[in-house]
Short mmCIF file of N, CA and C in Angstrom, two decimals:
data_model
loop_
_atom_site.label_atom_id
_atom_site.label_comp_id
_atom_site.label_asym_id
_atom_site.label_seq_id
_atom_site.Cartn_x
_atom_site.Cartn_y
_atom_site.Cartn_z
N ARG T 1 56.01 17.08 -23.74
CA ARG T 1 54.96 16.57 -24.58
C ARG T 1 54.45 15.22 -24.06
N LYS T 2 55.38 14.36 -23.67
CA LYS T 2 55.00 13.07 -23.11
C LYS T 2 54.19 13.27 -21.81
N LEU T 3 54.61 14.25 -21.05
CA LEU T 3 53.92 14.54 -19.80
C LEU T 3 52.47 14.96 -20.06
N LEU T 4 52.27 15.80 -21.08
CA LEU T 4 50.91 16.22 -21.44
C LEU T 4 50.07 15.04 -21.91
N LEU T 5 50.65 14.16 -22.69
CA LEU T 5 49.92 12.97 -23.14
C LEU T 5 49.57 12.07 -21.95
N LEU T 6 50.51 11.91 -21.07
CA LEU T 6 50.28 11.09 -19.89
C LEU T 6 49.19 11.70 -19.00
N LEU T 7 49.28 13.01 -18.76
CA LEU T 7 48.27 13.69 -17.94
C LEU T 7 46.90 13.69 -18.64
N GLY T 8 46.91 13.85 -19.94
CA GLY T 8 45.65 13.81 -20.70
C GLY T 8 45.01 12.45 -20.61
N ALA T 9 45.81 11.38 -20.75
CA ALA T 9 45.29 10.02 -20.66
C ALA T 9 44.79 9.73 -19.25
N LEU T 10 45.53 10.17 -18.24
CA LEU T 10 45.10 9.96 -16.85
C LEU T 10 43.80 10.73 -16.55
N THR T 11 43.71 11.95 -17.05
CA THR T 11 42.49 12.74 -16.85
C THR T 11 41.30 12.06 -17.52
N PHE T 12 41.53 11.58 -18.75
CA PHE T 12 40.47 10.88 -19.46
C PHE T 12 40.03 9.64 -18.69
N LEU T 13 40.99 8.86 -18.19
CA LEU T 13 40.67 7.67 -17.40
C LEU T 13 39.94 8.04 -16.11
N PHE T 14 40.36 9.12 -15.48
CA PHE T 14 39.70 9.57 -14.25
C PHE T 14 38.24 9.94 -14.53
N VAL T 15 38.00 10.68 -15.60
CA VAL T 15 36.63 11.06 -15.97
C VAL T 15 35.82 9.82 -16.32
N LEU T 16 36.41 8.90 -17.05
CA LEU T 16 35.73 7.66 -17.42
C LEU T 16 35.38 6.85 -16.18
N MET T 17 36.29 6.76 -15.24
CA MET T 17 36.04 6.03 -13.99
C MET T 17 34.95 6.70 -13.16
N ALA T 18 34.96 8.02 -13.12
CA ALA T 18 33.92 8.74 -12.38
C ALA T 18 32.56 8.48 -13.00
N PHE T 19 32.49 8.50 -14.31
CA PHE T 19 31.24 8.23 -15.00
C PHE T 19 30.80 6.78 -14.74
N ALA T 20 31.73 5.85 -14.83
CA ALA T 20 31.42 4.44 -14.59
C ALA T 20 30.97 4.22 -13.15
N ALA T 21 31.48 4.98 -12.24
CA ALA T 21 31.09 4.84 -10.83
C ALA T 21 29.71 5.44 -10.57
N LEU T 22 29.41 6.53 -11.25
CA LEU T 22 28.13 7.19 -11.03
C LEU T 22 26.96 6.44 -11.65
N TRP T 23 27.21 5.73 -12.71
CA TRP T 23 26.13 5.02 -13.41
C TRP T 23 25.41 4.02 -12.48
N PRO T 24 26.13 3.10 -11.81
CA PRO T 24 25.41 2.18 -10.91
C PRO T 24 24.79 2.90 -9.72
N LEU T 25 25.39 3.98 -9.28
CA LEU T 25 24.81 4.73 -8.16
C LEU T 25 23.47 5.33 -8.54
N GLN T 26 23.33 5.78 -9.78
CA GLN T 26 22.05 6.33 -10.24
C GLN T 26 20.97 5.26 -10.18
N ASP T 27 21.31 4.03 -10.55
CA ASP T 27 20.34 2.94 -10.47
C ASP T 27 19.91 2.71 -9.02
N VAL T 28 20.85 2.77 -8.11
CA VAL T 28 20.52 2.58 -6.70
C VAL T 28 19.59 3.69 -6.22
N PHE T 29 19.87 4.94 -6.59
CA PHE T 29 19.02 6.04 -6.17
C PHE T 29 17.61 5.93 -6.77
N GLU T 30 17.53 5.49 -8.03
CA GLU T 30 16.21 5.28 -8.64
C GLU T 30 15.44 4.20 -7.90
N ASP T 31 16.12 3.11 -7.55
CA ASP T 31 15.46 2.03 -6.83
C ASP T 31 14.99 2.49 -5.45
N LEU T 32 15.79 3.28 -4.77
CA LEU T 32 15.39 3.81 -3.46
C LEU T 32 14.16 4.71 -3.59
N ASP T 33 14.13 5.56 -4.60
CA ASP T 33 12.95 6.40 -4.84
C ASP T 33 11.73 5.55 -5.13
N HIS T 34 11.94 4.51 -5.94
CA HIS T 34 10.83 3.61 -6.28
C HIS T 34 10.26 2.95 -5.02
N ILE T 35 11.15 2.43 -4.18
CA ILE T 35 10.71 1.77 -2.95
C ILE T 35 9.94 2.75 -2.07
N ASN T 36 10.49 3.93 -1.86
CA ASN T 36 9.82 4.92 -1.00
C ASN T 36 8.46 5.31 -1.55
N ASN T 37 8.37 5.55 -2.85
CA ASN T 37 7.10 5.96 -3.44
C ASN T 37 6.07 4.85 -3.41
N GLU T 38 6.48 3.63 -3.73
CA GLU T 38 5.54 2.51 -3.75
C GLU T 38 4.97 2.24 -2.35
N VAL T 39 5.83 2.21 -1.37
CA VAL T 39 5.36 1.95 0.00
C VAL T 39 4.48 3.11 0.48
N ARG T 40 4.86 4.34 0.15
CA ARG T 40 4.05 5.50 0.55
C ARG T 40 2.65 5.42 -0.04
N VAL T 41 2.54 5.07 -1.31
CA VAL T 41 1.23 4.97 -1.96
C VAL T 41 0.41 3.87 -1.30
N LEU T 42 1.03 2.73 -1.05
CA LEU T 42 0.32 1.62 -0.42
C LEU T 42 -0.16 2.00 0.98
N LEU T 43 0.66 2.69 1.74
CA LEU T 43 0.26 3.10 3.08
C LEU T 43 -0.83 4.17 3.04
N GLU T 44 -0.76 5.07 2.07
CA GLU T 44 -1.82 6.08 1.92
C GLU T 44 -3.14 5.40 1.58
N ASP T 45 -3.11 4.41 0.69
CA ASP T 45 -4.34 3.68 0.36
C ASP T 45 -4.89 2.93 1.57
N SER T 46 -3.99 2.35 2.36
CA SER T 46 -4.42 1.66 3.59
C SER T 46 -5.06 2.65 4.56
N ASN T 47 -4.48 3.83 4.68
CA ASN T 47 -5.07 4.85 5.55
C ASN T 47 -6.42 5.31 5.04
N THR T 48 -6.56 5.41 3.72
CA THR T 48 -7.86 5.77 3.13
C THR T 48 -8.91 4.72 3.48
N LEU T 49 -8.51 3.46 3.40
CA LEU T 49 -9.45 2.39 3.76
C LEU T 49 -9.83 2.47 5.23
N ASN T 50 -8.86 2.70 6.09
CA ASN T 50 -9.16 2.83 7.52
C ASN T 50 -10.12 3.99 7.78
N SER T 51 -9.88 5.11 7.13
CA SER T 51 -10.76 6.27 7.30
C SER T 51 -12.16 5.98 6.78
N SER T 52 -12.22 5.29 5.66
CA SER T 52 -13.52 4.95 5.08
C SER T 52 -14.30 4.01 6.00
N ILE T 53 -13.61 3.04 6.56
CA ILE T 53 -14.29 2.12 7.48
C ILE T 53 -14.78 2.89 8.70
N GLY T 54 -13.98 3.81 9.20
CA GLY T 54 -14.43 4.63 10.32
C GLY T 54 -15.67 5.43 9.97
N ALA T 55 -15.70 6.02 8.78
CA ALA T 55 -16.88 6.79 8.35
C ALA T 55 -18.10 5.88 8.23
N VAL T 56 -17.91 4.68 7.72
CA VAL T 56 -19.03 3.73 7.59
C VAL T 56 -19.53 3.32 8.97
N GLU T 57 -18.61 3.04 9.87
CA GLU T 57 -19.02 2.66 11.22
C GLU T 57 -19.84 3.76 11.89
N VAL T 58 -19.41 4.99 11.74
CA VAL T 58 -20.16 6.11 12.31
C VAL T 58 -21.57 6.14 11.73
N GLU T 59 -21.67 6.00 10.41
CA GLU T 59 -23.00 6.00 9.77
C GLU T 59 -23.85 4.84 10.26
N LEU T 60 -23.24 3.66 10.42
CA LEU T 60 -24.00 2.50 10.90
C LEU T 60 -24.51 2.73 12.33
N TYR T 61 -23.68 3.34 13.17
CA TYR T 61 -24.14 3.65 14.53
C TYR T 61 -25.25 4.69 14.50
N ARG T 62 -25.14 5.67 13.61
CA ARG T 62 -26.21 6.67 13.47
C ARG T 62 -27.50 6.01 13.01
N LEU T 63 -27.39 5.11 12.06
CA LEU T 63 -28.58 4.40 11.58
C LEU T 63 -29.22 3.60 12.71
N HIS T 64 -28.38 2.94 13.47
CA HIS T 64 -28.90 2.14 14.58
C HIS T 64 -29.59 3.02 15.62
N ALA T 65 -29.01 4.16 15.91
CA ALA T 65 -29.56 5.05 16.94
C ALA T 65 -30.82 5.77 16.46
N SER T 66 -30.83 6.19 15.21
CA SER T 66 -31.96 6.99 14.73
C SER T 66 -33.04 6.17 14.05
N GLY T 67 -32.67 5.03 13.51
CA GLY T 67 -33.66 4.22 12.79
C GLY T 67 -33.92 4.71 11.38
N LYS T 68 -33.33 5.84 11.01
CA LYS T 68 -33.51 6.35 9.64
C LYS T 68 -32.68 5.50 8.69
N ARG T 69 -33.12 5.45 7.43
CA ARG T 69 -32.49 4.53 6.50
C ARG T 69 -31.97 5.24 5.25
N HIS T 70 -31.42 6.39 5.39
CA HIS T 70 -30.84 7.12 4.27
C HIS T 70 -29.39 6.66 4.11
N LEU T 71 -29.11 5.84 3.09
CA LEU T 71 -27.81 5.18 2.98
C LEU T 71 -26.97 5.63 1.79
N ASP T 72 -27.36 6.70 1.12
CA ASP T 72 -26.62 7.11 -0.07
C ASP T 72 -25.15 7.42 0.24
N ASP T 73 -24.91 8.17 1.31
CA ASP T 73 -23.52 8.49 1.68
C ASP T 73 -22.73 7.23 2.02
N LEU T 74 -23.39 6.32 2.70
CA LEU T 74 -22.76 5.07 3.10
C LEU T 74 -22.36 4.25 1.87
N ILE T 75 -23.22 4.18 0.90
CA ILE T 75 -22.94 3.43 -0.32
C ILE T 75 -21.81 4.10 -1.10
N ASP T 76 -21.78 5.42 -1.12
CA ASP T 76 -20.69 6.14 -1.79
C ASP T 76 -19.34 5.82 -1.14
N VAL T 77 -19.30 5.79 0.17
CA VAL T 77 -18.05 5.49 0.88
C VAL T 77 -17.62 4.05 0.59
N ILE T 78 -18.57 3.14 0.52
CA ILE T 78 -18.23 1.74 0.23
C ILE T 78 -17.66 1.61 -1.18
N GLU T 79 -18.18 2.40 -2.11
CA GLU T 79 -17.62 2.37 -3.47
C GLU T 79 -16.18 2.87 -3.48
N VAL T 80 -15.89 3.90 -2.69
CA VAL T 80 -14.51 4.39 -2.57
C VAL T 80 -13.64 3.28 -1.97
N MET T 81 -14.17 2.58 -0.98
CA MET T 81 -13.42 1.48 -0.37
C MET T 81 -13.11 0.40 -1.40
N ARG T 82 -14.10 0.06 -2.22
CA ARG T 82 -13.91 -0.99 -3.22
C ARG T 82 -12.81 -0.59 -4.21
N GLN T 83 -12.85 0.66 -4.68
CA GLN T 83 -11.84 1.12 -5.63
C GLN T 83 -10.45 1.16 -4.99
N THR T 84 -10.37 1.63 -3.76
CA THR T 84 -9.08 1.68 -3.06
C THR T 84 -8.54 0.27 -2.84
N ALA T 85 -9.43 -0.66 -2.52
CA ALA T 85 -9.01 -2.06 -2.33
C ALA T 85 -8.47 -2.63 -3.64
N ARG T 86 -9.09 -2.29 -4.75
CA ARG T 86 -8.57 -2.73 -6.06
C ARG T 86 -7.19 -2.13 -6.32
N ASP T 87 -7.03 -0.85 -5.99
CA ASP T 87 -5.73 -0.20 -6.18
C ASP T 87 -4.65 -0.90 -5.37
N ILE T 88 -4.98 -1.26 -4.15
CA ILE T 88 -4.02 -1.98 -3.31
C ILE T 88 -3.71 -3.34 -3.91
N GLY T 89 -4.72 -4.00 -4.45
CA GLY T 89 -4.54 -5.34 -5.01
C GLY T 89 -3.60 -5.42 -6.19
N VAL T 90 -3.48 -4.34 -6.96
CA VAL T 90 -2.59 -4.38 -8.12
C VAL T 90 -1.16 -4.02 -7.75
N HIS T 91 -0.95 -3.63 -6.52
CA HIS T 91 0.39 -3.27 -6.06
C HIS T 91 1.26 -4.52 -6.02
N TYR T 92 2.51 -4.38 -6.42
CA TYR T 92 3.40 -5.54 -6.51
C TYR T 92 3.62 -6.23 -5.17
N VAL T 93 3.52 -5.50 -4.09
CA VAL T 93 3.71 -6.10 -2.76
C VAL T 93 2.61 -7.12 -2.48
N MET T 94 1.40 -6.87 -2.97
CA MET T 94 0.27 -7.77 -2.71
C MET T 94 0.40 -9.09 -3.48
N LYS T 95 1.33 -9.19 -4.39
CA LYS T 95 1.56 -10.43 -5.13
C LYS T 95 2.45 -11.40 -4.35
N GLU T 96 3.04 -10.89 -3.26
CA GLU T 96 3.89 -11.74 -2.42
C GLU T 96 3.04 -12.85 -1.81
N PRO T 97 3.54 -14.09 -1.83
CA PRO T 97 2.76 -15.20 -1.26
C PRO T 97 2.41 -15.00 0.22
N LYS T 98 3.28 -14.31 0.96
CA LYS T 98 3.05 -14.13 2.39
C LYS T 98 1.82 -13.27 2.69
N ILE T 99 1.46 -12.36 1.79
CA ILE T 99 0.36 -11.43 2.07
C ILE T 99 -0.85 -11.70 1.18
N LYS T 100 -0.69 -12.49 0.14
CA LYS T 100 -1.78 -12.74 -0.82
C LYS T 100 -3.02 -13.28 -0.12
N SER T 101 -2.85 -14.25 0.77
CA SER T 101 -4.02 -14.83 1.46
C SER T 101 -4.69 -13.79 2.37
N ASP T 102 -3.91 -12.93 2.99
CA ASP T 102 -4.49 -11.87 3.83
C ASP T 102 -5.28 -10.89 2.97
N TYR T 103 -4.76 -10.54 1.80
CA TYR T 103 -5.48 -9.64 0.91
C TYR T 103 -6.76 -10.31 0.41
N ASP T 104 -6.68 -11.60 0.07
CA ASP T 104 -7.88 -12.32 -0.38
C ASP T 104 -8.94 -12.36 0.73
N ARG T 105 -8.50 -12.56 1.97
CA ARG T 105 -9.43 -12.56 3.11
C ARG T 105 -10.06 -11.17 3.26
N PHE T 106 -9.25 -10.13 3.10
CA PHE T 106 -9.77 -8.77 3.16
C PHE T 106 -10.85 -8.55 2.10
N MET T 107 -10.59 -9.01 0.87
CA MET T 107 -11.56 -8.84 -0.20
C MET T 107 -12.84 -9.63 0.08
N THR T 108 -12.71 -10.81 0.70
CA THR T 108 -13.89 -11.59 1.09
C THR T 108 -14.70 -10.83 2.13
N HIS T 109 -14.01 -10.28 3.13
CA HIS T 109 -14.70 -9.49 4.16
C HIS T 109 -15.37 -8.25 3.55
N LEU T 110 -14.68 -7.63 2.59
CA LEU T 110 -15.26 -6.45 1.94
C LEU T 110 -16.54 -6.83 1.18
N GLY T 111 -16.53 -7.98 0.52
CA GLY T 111 -17.75 -8.45 -0.16
C GLY T 111 -18.88 -8.70 0.82
N LEU T 112 -18.56 -9.34 1.95
CA LEU T 112 -19.57 -9.55 3.00
C LEU T 112 -20.12 -8.23 3.52
N PHE T 113 -19.21 -7.31 3.72
CA PHE T 113 -19.58 -5.99 4.22
C PHE T 113 -20.54 -5.31 3.24
N GLU T 114 -20.21 -5.35 1.97
CA GLU T 114 -21.08 -4.75 0.95
C GLU T 114 -22.44 -5.43 0.94
N ASN T 115 -22.45 -6.75 1.08
CA ASN T 115 -23.73 -7.48 1.09
C ASN T 115 -24.61 -7.06 2.26
N HIS T 116 -24.01 -6.95 3.45
CA HIS T 116 -24.81 -6.56 4.62
C HIS T 116 -25.31 -5.13 4.50
N VAL T 117 -24.48 -4.24 4.01
CA VAL T 117 -24.92 -2.85 3.85
C VAL T 117 -25.98 -2.76 2.75
N GLY T 118 -25.81 -3.53 1.68
CA GLY T 118 -26.82 -3.56 0.62
C GLY T 118 -28.15 -4.08 1.13
N ALA T 119 -28.09 -5.15 1.93
CA ALA T 119 -29.33 -5.69 2.52
C ALA T 119 -29.95 -4.68 3.47
N LEU T 120 -29.12 -3.98 4.20
CA LEU T 120 -29.60 -2.94 5.11
C LEU T 120 -30.33 -1.85 4.34
N ALA T 121 -29.85 -1.56 3.16
CA ALA T 121 -30.47 -0.50 2.35
C ALA T 121 -31.79 -0.93 1.74
N THR T 122 -31.97 -2.22 1.52
CA THR T 122 -33.17 -2.66 0.80
C THR T 122 -34.25 -3.26 1.69
N THR T 123 -33.92 -3.67 2.89
CA THR T 123 -34.92 -4.32 3.73
C THR T 123 -35.89 -3.32 4.36
N GLN T 124 -37.09 -3.77 4.55
CA GLN T 124 -38.12 -2.93 5.18
C GLN T 124 -38.36 -3.35 6.64
N ASP T 125 -37.96 -4.54 6.98
CA ASP T 125 -38.16 -5.07 8.33
C ASP T 125 -37.08 -4.53 9.26
N SER T 126 -37.50 -3.93 10.37
CA SER T 126 -36.54 -3.32 11.29
C SER T 126 -35.66 -4.36 11.99
N ARG T 127 -36.20 -5.57 12.24
CA ARG T 127 -35.38 -6.62 12.86
C ARG T 127 -34.28 -7.08 11.92
N ILE T 128 -34.62 -7.26 10.68
CA ILE T 128 -33.63 -7.69 9.69
C ILE T 128 -32.60 -6.57 9.50
N ALA T 129 -33.07 -5.34 9.50
CA ALA T 129 -32.15 -4.19 9.36
C ALA T 129 -31.18 -4.16 10.55
N ALA T 130 -31.69 -4.40 11.75
CA ALA T 130 -30.83 -4.40 12.94
C ALA T 130 -29.79 -5.52 12.84
N HIS T 131 -30.22 -6.68 12.35
CA HIS T 131 -29.29 -7.81 12.17
C HIS T 131 -28.17 -7.43 11.19
N HIS T 132 -28.54 -6.87 10.04
CA HIS T 132 -27.53 -6.50 9.04
C HIS T 132 -26.64 -5.37 9.54
N ASN T 133 -27.19 -4.47 10.32
CA ASN T 133 -26.39 -3.40 10.91
C ASN T 133 -25.34 -3.99 11.84
N SER T 134 -25.79 -4.90 12.69
CA SER T 134 -24.87 -5.55 13.64
C SER T 134 -23.80 -6.35 12.90
N GLU T 135 -24.19 -7.10 11.89
CA GLU T 135 -23.24 -7.89 11.12
C GLU T 135 -22.26 -6.99 10.36
N SER T 136 -22.76 -5.86 9.87
CA SER T 136 -21.88 -4.91 9.18
C SER T 136 -20.79 -4.40 10.11
N LEU T 137 -21.16 -4.11 11.34
CA LEU T 137 -20.18 -3.63 12.32
C LEU T 137 -19.16 -4.71 12.67
N LYS T 138 -19.62 -5.96 12.76
CA LYS T 138 -18.68 -7.05 13.03
C LYS T 138 -17.68 -7.22 11.89
N VAL T 139 -18.19 -7.17 10.67
CA VAL T 139 -17.31 -7.33 9.51
C VAL T 139 -16.37 -6.12 9.40
N ALA T 140 -16.85 -4.94 9.78
CA ALA T 140 -15.99 -3.75 9.76
C ALA T 140 -14.78 -3.95 10.68
N ALA T 141 -15.00 -4.58 11.82
CA ALA T 141 -13.89 -4.87 12.74
C ALA T 141 -12.90 -5.84 12.08
N ALA T 142 -13.42 -6.84 11.37
CA ALA T 142 -12.55 -7.78 10.67
C ALA T 142 -11.77 -7.07 9.55
N LEU T 143 -12.44 -6.13 8.86
CA LEU T 143 -11.76 -5.36 7.82
C LEU T 143 -10.62 -4.54 8.40
N ARG T 144 -10.85 -3.94 9.54
CA ARG T 144 -9.79 -3.16 10.19
C ARG T 144 -8.58 -4.04 10.52
N ALA T 145 -8.86 -5.24 11.02
CA ALA T 145 -7.77 -6.17 11.35
C ALA T 145 -7.01 -6.57 10.08
N ASP T 146 -7.74 -6.81 9.00
CA ASP T 146 -7.09 -7.17 7.74
C ASP T 146 -6.22 -6.03 7.21
N ILE T 147 -6.73 -4.82 7.28
CA ILE T 147 -5.97 -3.66 6.81
C ILE T 147 -4.73 -3.47 7.65
N LEU T 148 -4.85 -3.68 8.95
CA LEU T 148 -3.68 -3.56 9.82
C LEU T 148 -2.61 -4.57 9.42
N THR T 149 -3.02 -5.80 9.13
CA THR T 149 -2.08 -6.83 8.69
C THR T 149 -1.40 -6.42 7.39
N ILE T 150 -2.18 -5.92 6.44
CA ILE T 150 -1.64 -5.49 5.15
C ILE T 150 -0.67 -4.32 5.34
N THR T 151 -1.05 -3.37 6.16
CA THR T 151 -0.20 -2.20 6.41
C THR T 151 1.12 -2.60 7.05
N ARG T 152 1.05 -3.46 8.03
CA ARG T 152 2.27 -3.91 8.70
C ARG T 152 3.18 -4.66 7.72
N PHE T 153 2.58 -5.49 6.89
CA PHE T 153 3.39 -6.22 5.91
C PHE T 153 4.04 -5.25 4.93
N ALA T 154 3.29 -4.27 4.47
CA ALA T 154 3.83 -3.29 3.51
C ALA T 154 4.99 -2.53 4.14
N GLN T 155 4.84 -2.12 5.39
CA GLN T 155 5.93 -1.41 6.06
C GLN T 155 7.16 -2.30 6.19
N LYS T 156 6.94 -3.53 6.62
CA LYS T 156 8.06 -4.47 6.79
C LYS T 156 8.73 -4.75 5.44
N HIS T 157 7.93 -4.95 4.42
CA HIS T 157 8.46 -5.22 3.09
C HIS T 157 9.29 -4.03 2.59
N GLY T 158 8.77 -2.83 2.79
CA GLY T 158 9.50 -1.63 2.38
C GLY T 158 10.82 -1.49 3.13
N GLN T 159 10.80 -1.78 4.43
CA GLN T 159 12.03 -1.71 5.21
C GLN T 159 13.05 -2.74 4.74
N GLU T 160 12.58 -3.95 4.41
CA GLU T 160 13.50 -4.98 3.94
C GLU T 160 14.10 -4.59 2.59
N GLU T 161 13.27 -4.07 1.69
CA GLU T 161 13.79 -3.64 0.39
C GLU T 161 14.78 -2.49 0.55
N GLN T 162 14.45 -1.57 1.44
CA GLN T 162 15.33 -0.43 1.65
C GLN T 162 16.66 -0.88 2.26
N LYS T 163 16.61 -1.82 3.17
CA LYS T 163 17.84 -2.33 3.77
C LYS T 163 18.69 -3.04 2.72
N ALA T 164 18.06 -3.85 1.89
CA ALA T 164 18.80 -4.56 0.83
C ALA T 164 19.43 -3.55 -0.13
N MET T 165 18.69 -2.51 -0.47
CA MET T 165 19.21 -1.50 -1.38
C MET T 165 20.34 -0.70 -0.73
N THR T 166 20.22 -0.42 0.55
CA THR T 166 21.26 0.30 1.28
C THR T 166 22.53 -0.55 1.35
N ASP T 167 22.36 -1.84 1.60
CA ASP T 167 23.52 -2.74 1.61
C ASP T 167 24.20 -2.77 0.25
N HIS T 168 23.41 -2.82 -0.79
CA HIS T 168 23.95 -2.79 -2.15
C HIS T 168 24.71 -1.48 -2.39
N PHE T 169 24.13 -0.39 -1.93
CA PHE T 169 24.76 0.92 -2.07
C PHE T 169 26.11 0.95 -1.35
N ARG T 170 26.16 0.40 -0.14
CA ARG T 170 27.41 0.38 0.61
C ARG T 170 28.49 -0.39 -0.13
N TRP T 171 28.13 -1.53 -0.69
CA TRP T 171 29.10 -2.32 -1.44
C TRP T 171 29.57 -1.60 -2.68
N LEU T 172 28.68 -0.88 -3.33
CA LEU T 172 29.08 -0.09 -4.49
C LEU T 172 30.09 0.99 -4.11
N VAL T 173 29.79 1.66 -3.00
CA VAL T 173 30.70 2.72 -2.54
C VAL T 173 32.05 2.15 -2.16
N ILE T 174 32.04 1.01 -1.49
CA ILE T 174 33.30 0.38 -1.09
C ILE T 174 34.10 -0.04 -2.33
N CYS T 175 33.42 -0.58 -3.32
CA CYS T 175 34.10 -1.03 -4.54
C CYS T 175 34.63 0.13 -5.35
N ILE T 176 33.96 1.24 -5.28
CA ILE T 176 34.40 2.42 -6.04
C ILE T 176 35.61 3.00 -5.36
#
């Protein structure tokens, strides 16, 4: 009878310890999923911006070559860029002091880009249109550089968070 009580108590303690060990591990797994998903979304948004800039550049070169001024598609792509840029801006990684100034510079360049494309859409003078087309292409190059900086920071930040979480996981396993 004493043996059964002892084995029952040991079994209960073993189950309790297993549960206590799994609880912190679940938090680690949730954090790892969070890190992977957040960085993936940020990188997808950055890729969307890069693709959008490429589409705008193609349209600007077409406008320059043909002289036609049909800009509806171009304006639609810029609106997608603006919304994607806002989505990136609310991401917690963009609140980091190291990247905040780069994101602000990106948003400034995006505003300049929109202004030049808007002027391109409304001007009737071909010389002024050519100037705004050229300036739009220059700002597009600056936007690409800004996005590259943001993307690299996001990747590095995700790797650092993942490494910290993995180290935490290792210590949990060792302690268990």
